[in-house]
């Protein structure tokens, strides 16, 4: 009997070892190394046999001679997705869409498959054809070009592809695929690696774009292997809070475009809807202004986005005051509180401080700092800010108000939404003269106190 060959893989970074060990030497995580069965490849899934390899001998070309005119991008009919991808899908590209379970990856891709004016093959290893049809009926009136296949073995999938010759392939999800070449179970590092490389070969040889859906582990990396990210051309991430309706589509890596763009969707009963003006939905227009609320003009990717910051400052019940932040970095909150204590003389050391960014989104843009400070001060004094004010500046360790990038774009967005005053850093160079909105230039936290 042939001896079974096994190898050990780290489930988090994909490193390979000859024997088991407790800690992965390359990514330093503990207890992530598992044994997987390997069988030598006898038959290869996609036609990689010597015949096709011999036909396609690649020769060096001068870069000026390489013809790129023949590859127009495929229009996805979804403006947000087109923008995130850098103008559409490049033929032969391998796209990985990652996201937490239940966030709406299958919905987004099914919606895309139904709308595309190309022959699309949607392969699901997770749901039956009937279940997909039920979901599809809710999303979009029927499409004549969308084919559904429920299959997990790559060998069978390639057989179907040869008969059908689709223009686009969607795989839901890469973790359910299994190749005959390996003995390991579906979802293991070696299987994911093998199936992805088979699909990559198929994509490159036939110039058919392949979209892979991948689940994400708790710590936010695409489950199992980071290696997948190296293999594909584009990594998209679908994120959001499952309890809220907003979803953000981001490009983490893109060989054919920038990674600064992002798309915003709203999950509805009938699928995902593009949100054209997210700021309008994220800020609630109230009749009476409430203390502890401030509006920040942040930048998500290239787009200005107005978000509402809410703070609650109350006397600490326990000896150690509580600090909690949702949608904002808790360490940064502590830093801002220390700045307020030291530079502006507020005694917040004995206060509980809670901070929340409404709409379930999380913001990394440092331009939100000034709004956070304003919201905390407003709650501390129990004095509402005018709801026609908005803020866009970073706060430094010595209490100075620092400039932020693309300030003019932010001012224009605030003006468009009807705000009457915006607070920015004195050091921001202003080229334009806004006509309706009043721009307050401030240099220290103390300057802010004069206004609020
Ligand atoms: P799904 O696409 O299955 O998530 P994923 O593939 O990322 O695991 O979507 C899951 C959620 O989306 C589900 O909890 C219900 C919700 N949903 C809607 O609100 N409206 C819809 O039209 C659809 C299809 C799903
Ligand atoms: Mg799914």
GROMACS .gro file of C-alpha atoms and ligand atoms in nm:
model
  478
    1UNK     CA    1   0.000   0.000   0.000
    2UNK     CA    2   0.131   0.343  -0.091
    3UNK     CA    3   0.234   0.550   0.205
    4UNK     CA    4   0.010   0.847   0.272
    5UNK     CA    5   0.199   1.170   0.239
    6UNK     CA    6   0.116   1.446   0.484
    7UNK     CA    7   0.239   1.797   0.539
    8UNK     CA    8   0.172   2.052   0.812
    9UNK     CA    9   0.025   2.392   0.728
   10UNK     CA   10  -0.027   2.702   0.935
   11UNK     CA   11  -0.398   2.790   0.905
   12UNK     CA   12  -0.334   3.157   0.947
   13UNK     CA   13  -0.042   3.237   0.715
   14UNK     CA   14  -0.017   2.923   0.503
   15UNK     CA   15   0.346   2.840   0.592
   16UNK     CA   16   0.437   2.475   0.532
   17UNK     CA   17   0.628   2.251   0.776
   18UNK     CA   18   0.759   1.897   0.767
   19UNK     CA   19   0.652   1.824   1.123
   20UNK     CA   20   0.413   1.964   1.380
   21UNK     CA   21   0.511   2.250   1.607
   22UNK     CA   22   0.319   2.460   1.856
   23UNK     CA   23   0.400   2.803   1.721
   24UNK     CA   24   0.424   2.904   1.358
   25UNK     CA   25   0.775   3.034   1.297
   26UNK     CA   26   0.666   3.273   1.024
   27UNK     CA   27   0.355   3.443   1.169
   28UNK     CA   28   0.420   3.363   1.538
   29UNK     CA   29   0.064   3.250   1.608
   30UNK     CA   30   0.004   2.954   1.837
   31UNK     CA   31  -0.189   2.633   1.769
   32UNK     CA   32  -0.259   2.710   1.407
   33UNK     CA   33  -0.058   2.427   1.252
   34UNK     CA   34  -0.259   2.129   1.128
   35UNK     CA   35  -0.172   1.815   0.940
   36UNK     CA   36  -0.309   1.774   0.589
   37UNK     CA   37  -0.301   1.477   0.353
   38UNK     CA   38  -0.131   1.528   0.021
   39UNK     CA   39  -0.153   1.306  -0.281
   40UNK     CA   40   0.080   1.350  -0.575
   41UNK     CA   41  -0.103   1.509  -0.868
   42UNK     CA   42  -0.190   1.240  -1.122
   43UNK     CA   43  -0.456   1.411  -1.324
   44UNK     CA   44  -0.472   1.786  -1.344
   45UNK     CA   45  -0.801   1.968  -1.345
   46UNK     CA   46  -0.782   2.248  -1.597
   47UNK     CA   47  -0.617   2.156  -1.928
   48UNK     CA   48  -0.260   2.217  -1.821
   49UNK     CA   49  -0.144   1.906  -2.006
   50UNK     CA   50   0.176   1.928  -2.207
   51UNK     CA   51  -0.011   1.983  -2.536
   52UNK     CA   52  -0.152   2.319  -2.438
   53UNK     CA   53   0.170   2.415  -2.267
   54UNK     CA   54   0.366   2.352  -2.583
   55UNK     CA   55   0.130   2.557  -2.797
   56UNK     CA   56   0.158   2.860  -2.577
   57UNK     CA   57   0.525   2.945  -2.566
   58UNK     CA   58   0.570   3.296  -2.440
   59UNK     CA   59   0.831   3.516  -2.607
   60UNK     CA   60   0.977   3.839  -2.473
   61UNK     CA   61   0.824   4.154  -2.625
   62UNK     CA   62   0.927   4.518  -2.607
   63UNK     CA   63   0.689   4.691  -2.369
   64UNK     CA   64   0.595   4.938  -2.642
   65UNK     CA   65   0.495   4.649  -2.866
   66UNK     CA   66   0.254   4.489  -2.621
   67UNK     CA   67  -0.097   4.540  -2.746
   68UNK     CA   68  -0.346   4.643  -2.481
   69UNK     CA   69  -0.617   4.787  -2.700
   70UNK     CA   70  -0.796   4.457  -2.743
   71UNK     CA   71  -0.890   4.417  -2.378
   72UNK     CA   72  -1.175   4.648  -2.287
   73UNK     CA   73  -1.304   4.605  -1.934
   74UNK     CA   74  -1.637   4.440  -1.877
   75UNK     CA   75  -1.895   4.684  -1.750
   76UNK     CA   76  -2.057   4.540  -1.437
   77UNK     CA   77  -2.364   4.770  -1.469
   78UNK     CA   78  -2.304   4.854  -1.101
   79UNK     CA   79  -2.151   5.201  -1.076
   80UNK     CA   80  -2.003   5.145  -0.730
   81UNK     CA   81  -1.845   4.813  -0.820
   82UNK     CA   82  -1.708   4.955  -1.144
   83UNK     CA   83  -1.544   5.236  -0.954
   84UNK     CA   84  -1.393   5.013  -0.687
   85UNK     CA   85  -1.252   4.785  -0.955
   86UNK     CA   86  -1.102   5.082  -1.138
   87UNK     CA   87  -1.348   5.093  -1.426
   88UNK     CA   88  -1.488   4.744  -1.469
   89UNK     CA   89  -1.368   4.386  -1.470
   90UNK     CA   90  -1.045   4.313  -1.655
   91UNK     CA   91  -1.075   3.998  -1.869
   92UNK     CA   92  -0.882   3.708  -1.723
   93UNK     CA   93  -0.854   3.864  -1.379
   94UNK     CA   94  -0.901   3.676  -1.055
   95UNK     CA   95  -1.099   3.875  -0.798
   96UNK     CA   96  -1.136   3.776  -0.436
   97UNK     CA   97  -1.434   3.912  -0.243
   98UNK     CA   98  -1.389   3.872   0.132
   99UNK     CA   99  -1.626   3.945   0.416
  100UNK     CA  100  -1.773   3.811   0.737
  101UNK     CA  101  -2.049   3.552   0.715
  102UNK     CA  102  -2.391   3.708   0.663
  103UNK     CA  103  -2.264   4.042   0.546
  104UNK     CA  104  -2.409   4.001   0.195
  105UNK     CA  105  -2.134   3.864  -0.028
  106UNK     CA  106  -2.358   3.606  -0.191
  107UNK     CA  107  -2.630   3.866  -0.237
  108UNK     CA  108  -2.392   4.112  -0.404
  109UNK     CA  109  -2.252   3.853  -0.641
  110UNK     CA  110  -2.588   3.698  -0.726
  111UNK     CA  111  -2.726   4.044  -0.794
  112UNK     CA  112  -2.429   4.111  -1.022
  113UNK     CA  113  -2.472   3.777  -1.203
  114UNK     CA  114  -2.841   3.848  -1.264
  115UNK     CA  115  -2.781   4.197  -1.401
  116UNK     CA  116  -2.477   4.132  -1.618
  117UNK     CA  117  -2.537   4.135  -1.989
  118UNK     CA  118  -2.293   3.842  -2.026
  119UNK     CA  119  -2.324   3.469  -1.986
  120UNK     CA  120  -2.252   3.420  -1.617
  121UNK     CA  121  -2.199   3.097  -1.431
  122UNK     CA  122  -2.266   3.120  -1.058
  123UNK     CA  123  -2.127   2.818  -0.878
  124UNK     CA  124  -2.242   2.762  -0.524
  125UNK     CA  125  -2.111   2.507  -0.283
  126UNK     CA  126  -2.322   2.641  -0.001
  127UNK     CA  127  -2.679   2.664  -0.122
  128UNK     CA  128  -2.900   2.450  -0.346
  129UNK     CA  129  -3.023   2.572  -0.684
  130UNK     CA  130  -3.373   2.612  -0.538
  131UNK     CA  131  -3.249   2.827  -0.251
  132UNK     CA  132  -3.058   3.046  -0.492
  133UNK     CA  133  -3.360   3.081  -0.715
  134UNK     CA  134  -3.571   3.191  -0.416
  135UNK     CA  135  -3.314   3.453  -0.331
  136UNK     CA  136  -3.281   3.560  -0.693
  137UNK     CA  137  -3.657   3.613  -0.724
  138UNK     CA  138  -3.641   3.869  -0.445
  139UNK     CA  139  -3.349   4.052  -0.595
  140UNK     CA  140  -3.407   4.085  -0.964
  141UNK     CA  141  -3.653   3.990  -1.233
  142UNK     CA  142  -3.530   3.678  -1.405
  143UNK     CA  143  -3.226   3.683  -1.625
  144UNK     CA  144  -3.172   3.468  -1.932
  145UNK     CA  145  -2.795   3.479  -1.914
  146UNK     CA  146  -2.733   3.359  -1.561
  147UNK     CA  147  -2.661   2.991  -1.497
  148UNK     CA  148  -2.655   2.835  -1.153
  149UNK     CA  149  -2.450   2.527  -1.067
  150UNK     CA  150  -2.418   2.361  -0.729
  151UNK     CA  151  -2.092   2.173  -0.726
  152UNK     CA  152  -1.780   2.157  -0.515
  153UNK     CA  153  -1.541   1.934  -0.710
  154UNK     CA  154  -1.322   2.144  -0.939
  155UNK     CA  155  -1.289   1.859  -1.189
  156UNK     CA  156  -1.667   1.855  -1.247
  157UNK     CA  157  -1.682   2.232  -1.249
  158UNK     CA  158  -1.428   2.252  -1.532
  159UNK     CA  159  -1.624   1.992  -1.728
  160UNK     CA  160  -1.935   2.208  -1.704
  161UNK     CA  161  -1.740   2.519  -1.795
  162UNK     CA  162  -1.610   2.358  -2.112
  163UNK     CA  163  -1.966   2.283  -2.225
  164UNK     CA  164  -2.113   2.616  -2.125
  165UNK     CA  165  -1.823   2.854  -2.201
  166UNK     CA  166  -1.934   3.133  -1.967
  167UNK     CA  167  -1.808   3.491  -1.995
  168UNK     CA  168  -1.779   3.531  -1.619
  169UNK     CA  169  -1.743   3.279  -1.340
  170UNK     CA  170  -1.849   3.337  -0.978
  171UNK     CA  171  -1.745   3.090  -0.708
  172UNK     CA  172  -1.936   3.094  -0.378
  173UNK     CA  173  -1.717   3.016  -0.186
  174UNK     CA  174  -1.355   2.915  -0.237
  175UNK     CA  175  -1.361   2.742   0.103
  176UNK     CA  176  -1.615   2.487  -0.020
  177UNK     CA  177  -1.420   2.380  -0.329
  178UNK     CA  178  -1.232   2.056  -0.344
  179UNK     CA  179  -0.984   1.926  -0.597
  180UNK     CA  180  -0.931   1.555  -0.663
  181UNK     CA  181  -0.560   1.614  -0.679
  182UNK     CA  182  -0.539   1.646  -0.302
  183UNK     CA  183  -0.676   1.429  -0.028
  184UNK     CA  184  -0.720   1.715   0.221
  185UNK     CA  185  -1.069   1.827   0.313
  186UNK     CA  186  -1.241   2.133   0.168
  187UNK     CA  187  -1.146   2.460   0.335
  188UNK     CA  188  -0.797   2.346   0.432
  189UNK     CA  189  -0.498   2.553   0.331
  190UNK     CA  190  -0.371   2.308   0.072
  191UNK     CA  191  -0.716   2.271  -0.090
  192UNK     CA  192  -0.774   2.645  -0.109
  193UNK     CA  193  -0.427   2.692  -0.258
  194UNK     CA  194  -0.480   2.415  -0.514
  195UNK     CA  195  -0.831   2.520  -0.620
  196UNK     CA  196  -0.727   2.883  -0.654
  197UNK     CA  197  -0.430   2.796  -0.868
  198UNK     CA  198  -0.648   2.576  -1.093
  199UNK     CA  199  -0.897   2.859  -1.132
  200UNK     CA  200  -0.617   3.108  -1.193
  201UNK     CA  201  -0.482   2.893  -1.472
  202UNK     CA  202  -0.830   2.876  -1.622
  203UNK     CA  203  -0.878   3.253  -1.593
  204UNK     CA  204  -0.545   3.340  -1.753
  205UNK     CA  205  -0.570   3.088  -2.036
  206UNK     CA  206  -0.926   3.169  -2.140
  207UNK     CA  207  -0.932   3.538  -2.041
  208UNK     CA  208  -1.247   3.469  -1.840
  209UNK     CA  209  -1.273   3.673  -1.522
  210UNK     CA  210  -1.324   3.465  -1.208
  211UNK     CA  211  -1.471   3.608  -0.888
  212UNK     CA  212  -1.403   3.410  -0.571
  213UNK     CA  213  -1.601   3.463  -0.253
  214UNK     CA  214  -1.397   3.402   0.061
  215UNK     CA  215  -1.500   3.397   0.425
  216UNK     CA  216  -1.313   3.595   0.682
  217UNK     CA  217  -1.184   3.478   1.018
  218UNK     CA  218  -1.261   3.658   1.342
  219UNK     CA  219  -0.942   3.863   1.328
  220UNK     CA  220  -1.037   3.994   0.984
  221UNK     CA  221  -0.801   3.805   0.758
  222UNK     CA  222  -0.937   3.600   0.473
  223UNK     CA  223  -0.993   3.260   0.630
  224UNK     CA  224  -0.709   3.020   0.630
  225UNK     CA  225  -0.454   3.150   0.398
  226UNK     CA  226  -0.309   3.489   0.343
  227UNK     CA  227  -0.153   3.321   0.042
  228UNK     CA  228  -0.477   3.365  -0.143
  229UNK     CA  229  -0.426   3.738  -0.137
  230UNK     CA  230  -0.093   3.703  -0.314
  231UNK     CA  231  -0.235   3.483  -0.586
  232UNK     CA  232  -0.530   3.694  -0.695
  233UNK     CA  233  -0.524   4.019  -0.893
  234UNK     CA  234  -0.776   4.207  -0.684
  235UNK     CA  235  -0.887   4.173  -0.323
  236UNK     CA  236  -1.220   4.333  -0.239
  237UNK     CA  237  -1.353   4.351   0.112
  238UNK     CA  238  -1.721   4.379   0.195
  239UNK     CA  239  -1.765   4.522   0.540
  240UNK     CA  240  -2.022   4.674   0.770
  241UNK     CA  241  -2.211   4.608   1.086
  242UNK     CA  242  -2.461   4.326   1.048
  243UNK     CA  243  -2.710   4.510   1.266
  244UNK     CA  244  -2.704   4.812   1.040
  245UNK     CA  245  -2.801   4.841   0.678
  246UNK     CA  246  -2.486   5.002   0.539
  247UNK     CA  247  -2.219   4.799   0.366
  248UNK     CA  248  -1.889   4.929   0.236
  249UNK     CA  249  -1.702   4.768  -0.052
  250UNK     CA  250  -1.330   4.842  -0.049
  251UNK     CA  251  -1.037   4.735  -0.263
  252UNK     CA  252  -0.745   4.616  -0.051
  253UNK     CA  253  -0.532   4.525  -0.346
  254UNK     CA  254  -0.588   4.604  -0.709
  255UNK     CA  255  -0.346   4.530  -0.989
  256UNK     CA  256  -0.565   4.725  -1.232
  257UNK     CA  257  -0.665   5.034  -1.039
  258UNK     CA  258  -0.630   5.236  -0.724
  259UNK     CA  259  -0.726   5.115  -0.379
  260UNK     CA  260  -0.863   5.451  -0.271
  261UNK     CA  261  -1.212   5.411  -0.407
  262UNK     CA  262  -1.499   5.259  -0.220
  263UNK     CA  263  -1.861   5.175  -0.281
  264UNK     CA  264  -2.145   5.216  -0.035
  265UNK     CA  265  -2.455   4.996  -0.038
  266UNK     CA  266  -2.767   4.965   0.166
  267UNK     CA  267  -2.910   4.619   0.241
  268UNK     CA  268  -3.280   4.611   0.169
  269UNK     CA  269  -3.546   4.343   0.151
  270UNK     CA  270  -3.489   4.327  -0.221
  271UNK     CA  271  -3.111   4.306  -0.221
  272UNK     CA  272  -2.840   4.567  -0.211
  273UNK     CA  273  -2.907   4.919  -0.328
  274UNK     CA  274  -2.639   5.168  -0.425
  275UNK     CA  275  -2.625   5.466  -0.192
  276UNK     CA  276  -2.553   5.769  -0.403
  277UNK     CA  277  -2.538   6.025  -0.127
  278UNK     CA  278  -2.436   5.847   0.194
  279UNK     CA  279  -2.389   6.164   0.400
  280UNK     CA  280  -2.758   6.245   0.380
  281UNK     CA  281  -2.851   5.915   0.538
  282UNK     CA  282  -2.578   5.896   0.799
  283UNK     CA  283  -2.669   6.219   0.972
  284UNK     CA  284  -3.009   6.247   1.128
  285UNK     CA  285  -3.171   6.586   1.100
  286UNK     CA  286  -3.337   6.646   1.433
  287UNK     CA  287  -3.579   6.921   1.529
  288UNK     CA  288  -3.396   7.005   1.847
  289UNK     CA  289  -3.020   6.994   1.885
  290UNK     CA  290  -2.899   6.750   2.151
  291UNK     CA  291  -2.591   6.777   2.367
  292UNK     CA  292  -2.305   6.540   2.289
  293UNK     CA  293  -2.362   6.532   1.913
  294UNK     CA  294  -2.119   6.668   1.655
  295UNK     CA  295  -2.087   6.622   1.280
  296UNK     CA  296  -1.749   6.528   1.131
  297UNK     CA  297  -1.659   6.565   0.766
  298UNK     CA  298  -1.446   6.257   0.701
  299UNK     CA  299  -1.304   6.117   0.384
  300UNK     CA  300  -1.372   5.756   0.290
  301UNK     CA  301  -1.144   5.666   0.005
  302UNK     CA  302  -1.179   5.965  -0.226
  303UNK     CA  303  -1.529   6.059  -0.118
  304UNK     CA  304  -1.625   6.299   0.158
  305UNK     CA  305  -1.860   6.142   0.406
  306UNK     CA  306  -2.038   6.324   0.685
  307UNK     CA  307  -2.083   6.121   1.000
  308UNK     CA  308  -2.242   6.191   1.333
  309UNK     CA  309  -2.032   6.151   1.647
  310UNK     CA  310  -2.214   6.100   1.976
  311UNK     CA  311  -2.048   6.128   2.314
  312UNK     CA  312  -2.179   6.068   2.662
  313UNK     CA  313  -1.981   6.195   2.959
  314UNK     CA  314  -2.109   6.101   3.303
  315UNK     CA  315  -1.972   6.070   3.655
  316UNK     CA  316  -1.785   5.745   3.707
  317UNK     CA  317  -1.968   5.495   3.926
  318UNK     CA  318  -1.664   5.279   3.989
  319UNK     CA  319  -1.315   5.379   4.091
  320UNK     CA  320  -1.174   5.334   3.743
  321UNK     CA  321  -1.368   5.535   3.487
  322UNK     CA  322  -1.496   5.350   3.182
  323UNK     CA  323  -1.402   5.447   2.829
  324UNK     CA  324  -1.571   5.283   2.540
  325UNK     CA  325  -1.579   5.365   2.171
  326UNK     CA  326  -1.783   5.217   1.888
  327UNK     CA  327  -1.659   5.287   1.537
  328UNK     CA  328  -1.360   5.481   1.666
  329UNK     CA  329  -1.021   5.370   1.796
  330UNK     CA  330  -1.038   5.344   2.177
  331UNK     CA  331  -0.669   5.430   2.216
  332UNK     CA  332  -0.718   5.746   2.018
  333UNK     CA  333  -1.015   5.835   2.240
  334UNK     CA  334  -0.793   5.800   2.549
  335UNK     CA  335  -0.535   6.021   2.385
  336UNK     CA  336  -0.789   6.293   2.307
  337UNK     CA  337  -0.920   6.278   2.664
  338UNK     CA  338  -0.566   6.319   2.796
  339UNK     CA  339  -0.516   6.620   2.569
  340UNK     CA  340  -0.840   6.775   2.694
  341UNK     CA  341  -0.734   6.717   3.054
  342UNK     CA  342  -0.382   6.852   3.019
  343UNK     CA  343  -0.419   7.131   2.763
  344UNK     CA  344  -0.771   7.255   2.817
  345UNK     CA  345  -0.806   7.187   3.187
  346UNK     CA  346  -1.112   6.962   3.176
  347UNK     CA  347  -1.134   6.720   3.464
  348UNK     CA  348  -1.239   6.408   3.275
  349UNK     CA  349  -1.029   6.170   3.484
  350UNK     CA  350  -1.323   6.091   3.708
  351UNK     CA  351  -1.577   6.065   3.426
  352UNK     CA  352  -1.706   5.774   3.220
  353UNK     CA  353  -1.683   5.852   2.850
  354UNK     CA  354  -1.876   5.666   2.582
  355UNK     CA  355  -1.835   5.741   2.216
  356UNK     CA  356  -2.038   5.619   1.923
  357UNK     CA  357  -2.024   5.678   1.548
  358UNK     CA  358  -2.380   5.641   1.425
  359UNK     CA  359  -2.480   5.426   1.130
  360UNK     CA  360  -2.259   5.133   1.232
  361UNK     CA  361  -1.961   5.249   1.034
  362UNK     CA  362  -1.610   5.284   1.164
  363UNK     CA  363  -1.384   5.575   1.081
  364UNK     CA  364  -1.002   5.584   1.065
  365UNK     CA  365  -0.972   5.932   0.916
  366UNK     CA  366  -0.790   6.154   1.173
  367UNK     CA  367  -1.007   6.446   1.059
  368UNK     CA  368  -1.277   6.313   1.290
  369UNK     CA  369  -1.073   6.417   1.599
  370UNK     CA  370  -1.211   6.768   1.625
  371UNK     CA  371  -1.570   6.646   1.610
  372UNK     CA  372  -1.493   6.389   1.882
  373UNK     CA  373  -1.349   6.662   2.103
  374UNK     CA  374  -1.648   6.889   2.033
  375UNK     CA  375  -1.896   6.611   2.113
  376UNK     CA  376  -1.719   6.527   2.440
  377UNK     CA  377  -1.710   6.892   2.548
  378UNK     CA  378  -2.073   6.939   2.451
  379UNK     CA  379  -2.181   6.639   2.657
  380UNK     CA  380  -1.959   6.739   2.946
  381UNK     CA  381  -2.116   7.086   2.962
  382UNK     CA  382  -2.459   6.949   2.870
  383UNK     CA  383  -2.477   7.222   2.612
  384UNK     CA  384  -2.593   7.137   2.261
  385UNK     CA  385  -2.389   7.244   1.960
  386UNK     CA  386  -2.574   7.408   1.677
  387UNK     CA  387  -2.669   7.138   1.431
  388UNK     CA  388  -2.549   7.359   1.149
  389UNK     CA  389  -2.185   7.322   1.259
  390UNK     CA  390  -1.945   7.061   1.130
  391UNK     CA  391  -1.579   6.979   1.196
  392UNK     CA  392  -1.279   6.854   1.000
  393UNK     CA  393  -0.938   6.861   1.169
  394UNK     CA  394  -0.689   6.644   1.349
  395UNK     CA  395  -0.597   6.714   1.712
  396UNK     CA  396  -0.230   6.687   1.808
  397UNK     CA  397  -0.079   6.587   2.143
  398UNK     CA  398  -0.020   6.945   2.250
  399UNK     CA  399  -0.378   7.044   2.174
  400UNK     CA  400  -0.294   7.201   1.841
  401UNK     CA  401  -0.544   7.170   1.556
  402UNK     CA  402  -0.369   7.009   1.261
  403UNK     CA  403  -0.457   7.037   0.893
  404UNK     CA  404  -0.618   6.751   0.700
  405UNK     CA  405  -0.597   6.658   0.335
  406UNK     CA  406  -0.853   6.755   0.068
  407UNK     CA  407  -1.013   7.014   0.289
  408UNK     CA  408  -1.177   7.196   0.000
  409UNK     CA  409  -1.363   6.887  -0.107
  410UNK     CA  410  -1.488   6.849   0.250
  411UNK     CA  411  -1.602   7.210   0.268
  412UNK     CA  412  -1.792   7.175  -0.057
  413UNK     CA  413  -1.969   6.862   0.066
  414UNK     CA  414  -2.067   7.033   0.393
  415UNK     CA  415  -2.194   7.333   0.200
  416UNK     CA  416  -2.395   7.108  -0.030
  417UNK     CA  417  -2.567   6.951   0.269
  418UNK     CA  418  -2.670   7.287   0.410
  419UNK     CA  419  -2.424   7.339   0.696
  420UNK     CA  420  -2.358   7.701   0.781
  421UNK     CA  421  -2.022   7.672   0.958
  422UNK     CA  422  -1.722   7.443   0.936
  423UNK     CA  423  -1.424   7.434   1.175
  424UNK     CA  424  -1.087   7.352   1.023
  425UNK     CA  425  -0.721   7.406   1.106
  426UNK     CA  426  -0.565   7.746   1.057
  427UNK     CA  427  -0.281   7.574   0.873
  428UNK     CA  428  -0.501   7.440   0.597
  429UNK     CA  429  -0.435   7.633   0.279
  430UNK     CA  430  -0.759   7.742   0.123
  431UNK     CA  431  -0.774   7.811  -0.250
  432UNK     CA  432  -1.145   7.849  -0.297
  433UNK     CA  433  -1.383   8.100  -0.146
  434UNK     CA  434  -1.699   7.923  -0.036
  435UNK     CA  435  -1.994   8.157  -0.060
  436UNK     CA  436  -2.257   8.016   0.174
  437UNK     CA  437  -2.068   7.830   0.442
  438UNK     CA  438  -1.862   8.015   0.702
  439UNK     CA  439  -1.513   7.871   0.750
  440UNK     CA  440  -1.368   7.906   1.100
  441UNK     CA  441  -0.991   7.868   1.113
  442UNK     CA  442  -0.867   7.759   1.454
  443UNK     CA  443  -0.523   7.668   1.584
  444UNK     CA  444  -0.579   7.545   1.942
  445UNK     CA  445  -0.849   7.363   2.137
  446UNK     CA  446  -0.903   7.684   2.335
  447UNK     CA  447  -1.013   7.856   2.013
  448UNK     CA  448  -1.288   7.599   1.978
  449UNK     CA  449  -1.414   7.677   2.329
  450UNK     CA  450  -1.489   8.033   2.229
  451UNK     CA  451  -1.744   7.912   1.977
  452UNK     CA  452  -1.916   7.637   2.168
  453LIG     P1  453  -2.570   3.669   0.230
  453LIG     O1  454  -2.548   3.726   0.095
  453LIG     O2  455  -2.619   3.530   0.239
  453LIG     O3  456  -2.435   3.681   0.316
  453LIG     P2  457  -2.295   3.607   0.294
  453LIG     O4  458  -2.295   3.538   0.164
  453LIG     O5  459  -2.193   3.718   0.304
  453LIG     O6  460  -2.280   3.513   0.410
  453LIG     O7  461  -2.668   3.771   0.302
  453LIG     C1  462  -2.702   3.756   0.432
  453LIG     C2  463  -2.801   3.853   0.485
  453LIG     O8  464  -2.856   3.946   0.396
  453LIG     C3  465  -2.914   3.775   0.542
  453LIG     O9  466  -2.901   3.777   0.682
  453LIG     C4  467  -3.038   3.841   0.497
  453LIG     C5  468  -2.994   3.964   0.426
  453LIG     N1  469  -3.070   3.991   0.303
  453LIG     C6  470  -3.153   4.101   0.298
  453LIG    O10  471  -3.169   4.176   0.393
  453LIG     N2  472  -3.220   4.126   0.180
  453LIG     C7  473  -3.209   4.046   0.070
  453LIG    O11  474  -3.270   4.073  -0.034
  453LIG     C8  475  -3.123   3.933   0.079
  453LIG     C9  476  -3.107   3.841  -0.038
  453LIG    C10  477  -3.054   3.909   0.196
  454LIG    MG1  478  -2.295   3.332   0.127
   0.00000   0.00000   0.00000
